[in-house]
């Protein structure tokens, strides 16, 4: 799963130069110009990438050389007259001073002149020159760290003078020394950022002290981090201070394996594991300083011989790779560690790294590198993009799918090809994921990568997954989460990495105290607001100020949305289409998200927040558009025309099926669709579905009838019986306002009847009730029992008949008395005439 690229190989970058320079014994050269047995050994790596190495010289002496990875050139720094055990070595930035640890010497090497003994006691001492970070270079002064097994660390200041234009000599007769810290039980050097991490024991636990060194020879204690364990070793354990080839890893089986990792965007992680594992399990802990939690992972391993390898922690940026050679590889998501399903555990061939010599000493370097001291190779480490996509395609577990999906969409910088491969996989496996919606996860993860690559502050505010929790287990690994003690900043004036870390810590502490700091778009309140605004737009003659603001937000989003070049467009989406329902949803989403971010990021300002939100919604629409583009290419839909006369092909049906899932996913997320999506979807529905199924899709809201779709349908289809039935079924499902706008396009008696009805209704609406009914009419007074319909002509007929009925029931209203016998005779005579019983 991990891709290892060799950036340095002592056998190809150094040994040929040694042979060519004649700096090796004769028995090491067989005359062919290739190395037979040159025992060159890498000792240290400096901040600028300079690699220090030693080898046995031609007279049995010990030589020290340096390799510059930028120029790919080697240089002999110093040669001892006899064989010496160089167990620690460092050179200053100008390559003028060398500090090897034999008797801990300080040597002038430009040119070789004087030798000073820094510490003559025969004890374990490590040395490391400082490389100032920044533009200031205070040459001719150098600073050297000296780490003693007596548990103290000193900084030695070395001033030099330049004589005869090139000779660099040590100026001080007595070298000034600053004591940095005492009682050190563990120390790690960050050569890239010039940071020193030291652990000291306080009571039963240890505290991590973080020092920063500056170009002006000053240093300060910046941060103290309480540790959840004790590092009380017999001698200081050193990390990234070079390699001692003459000393084995004594007590490795009982020593805590601990390292500190950091990222450029201001985050820090404490990684440690106890050895050896017990009961066929390996446990290791990642403490997330920003989140204030530590997670202990326990991984089951196969029953093999006793494990002698130690767990290696590799910093990959978004991920920390936890590697136990020959057993497993665990990719820990550092930005979103909450759910176990977002971490990817691999074993067997998926976790194999054959390029590494697992029996040797491996050192994890800052910024995704590993140095294999036994083979003399340095590797740049990254996640293998092709292998990850292949793993996604061949896996069968939902947890592997989810972790690999997020890794593929978040980790890699060039996402064009990766996103297309992931969309292709989604098309082949749509509906197979039972525990999550794969399209929703794709959309949220892709949007997160587009919006939050450089800002941790947005991590807790914008959504990155649709899952609140993970139901079930992840095979092979368990996780226990604990609250970590709060870190304490000791420096008053922070800058650079430490300022970022402090700012992020403050943000996380504030956001953790908020109950609902993350924005979720599928809230009931948003859906309710959306529906209310749609109804307002249908019924109100004048739009309210809030609705005008919502529509203005939508216009800003559509203006931000990139315009496709016509010759590059494959999917025939109608960008010019005005879909007011989707526009209202765009505006509502912009308004709600803007209010949410303003509550938590007030320092950002209203204008910048609005720009961020509009950009977010525009990227959402663009992402759905890109999904459609990939789907269209995958199923090879070519020369597609917007018409209804042809039946859809199998490829069109596959596209229609995917669009249904996209619609379902976006509906669940309550996010808008790009302009023209629903028209295209309905068009494919007509081409691919039988009439009964099509009407069911419409009735259940899967297909939405847009005005563009209806107009094209009425124009394209003739008035055959089958087409007339389709048109009538569609027309009857339209809202009354929509049907009035388009019924004139259908040349059919039904549409003519509808037009006539609308015309009569309009005429009757112009008549006032006073003109229709005089004040003395009995029907002028409203009777609640009278039948009422929305169809005005029917209401008019009903009321007229009611009036006639009332008059017929009382024809002699003005008379006080009525001759009942006379009425009876008249009624009988009229009945006889109607029945033709008399002439």
Coordinates of N, CA, C and O in Angstrom, one line a residue, residues 15 23 89 127 130 140 184 201 203 308 313 317 437 457 489 494 496 513 548 578 629 662 688 698 703 769 783 827:
X15 N 29.7 4.9 -2.6 CA 30.8 3.9 -2.7 C 31.6 4.1 -4.1 O 32.8 4.0 -4.1
X23 N 40.3 6.0 -1.9 CA 40.2 6.2 -0.4 C 39.8 4.9 0.3 O 39.2 4.9 1.4
X89 N 28.2 11.9 14.8 CA 28.9 12.9 14.0 C 28.0 14.0 13.5 O 26.9 13.6 13.1
X127 N 26.3 14.3 19.5 CA 26.5 15.7 19.1 C 25.6 16.0 17.9 O 25.3 15.2 17.1
X130 N 23.5 22.9 15.1 CA 22.2 23.6 14.8 C 22.3 24.2 13.4 O 23.3 24.7 13.0
X140 N 30.3 34.1 11.3 CA 31.1 32.9 11.7 C 30.8 32.4 13.1 O 31.8 32.4 13.9
X184 N 17.2 14.3 31.8 CA 16.5 13.9 30.6 C 16.4 12.4 30.5 O 17.4 11.7 30.7
X201 N 11.0 13.1 34.1 CA 10.1 12.4 35.0 C 9.7 13.3 36.1 O 10.5 14.0 36.8
X203 N 7.2 12.7 39.3 CA 6.4 11.7 40.0 C 6.4 10.4 39.3 O 7.4 9.9 38.9
X308 N 10.3 -9.5 17.5 CA 11.5 -8.7 17.9 C 11.4 -7.3 17.3 O 12.2 -6.4 17.7
X313 N 6.5 4.5 13.4 CA 5.5 5.5 13.1 C 6.0 6.4 12.0 O 7.1 7.0 12.1
X317 N 1.4 13.1 6.8 CA 0.6 14.3 6.6 C -0.8 14.1 7.1 O -1.1 14.2 8.3
X437 N -24.2 5.7 2.7 CA -24.5 6.1 1.3 C -23.2 6.5 0.7 O -22.6 7.5 1.0
X457 N -9.2 25.1 11.2 CA -10.3 25.7 11.9 C -11.6 25.3 11.3 O -12.7 25.3 11.9
X489 N 1.4 26.1 27.4 CA 2.4 26.9 26.7 C 3.2 27.8 27.7 O 2.6 28.5 28.5
X494 N 4.7 33.7 20.6 CA 4.7 32.6 19.8 C 4.8 33.0 18.3 O 4.1 34.0 17.9
X496 N 5.3 31.3 14.0 CA 5.5 30.1 13.2 C 4.6 28.9 13.6 O 3.4 29.1 13.8
X513 N -16.5 22.9 23.3 CA -17.5 23.3 24.3 C -18.9 23.5 23.6 O -19.9 23.6 24.3
X548 N -36.2 37.6 -1.4 CA -35.3 38.3 -2.3 C -33.8 38.1 -2.0 O -33.0 37.9 -2.8
X578 N -34.0 28.0 -15.4 CA -34.4 28.6 -14.2 C -35.2 27.7 -13.4 O -36.4 27.5 -13.7
X629 N -20.3 13.9 -15.5 CA -19.4 13.9 -16.7 C -18.7 12.5 -16.7 O -18.6 11.9 -17.8
X662 N -28.0 9.5 -7.3 CA -27.5 10.9 -7.0 C -28.7 11.8 -6.4 O -28.5 12.5 -5.4
X688 N -36.5 5.7 -21.1 CA -36.0 4.4 -20.6 C -37.2 3.6 -19.9 O -37.1 2.4 -19.8
X698 N -42.9 9.7 -11.1 CA -43.3 11.1 -11.0 C -44.1 11.3 -9.7 O -43.9 12.3 -9.0
X703 N -38.9 11.8 -10.2 CA -38.8 12.6 -11.3 C -39.6 13.9 -11.1 O -40.8 13.8 -10.7
X769 N -69.1 40.2 -7.4 CA -70.2 39.5 -6.8 C -71.5 40.4 -6.8 O -72.6 39.8 -6.9
X783 N -74.5 30.9 2.2 CA -75.0 29.7 3.0 C -73.9 28.7 3.0 O -73.4 28.3 2.0
X827 N -101.3 21.6 -10.7 CA -100.2 20.6 -10.8 C -100.7 19.3 -11.4 O -100.0 18.7 -12.2

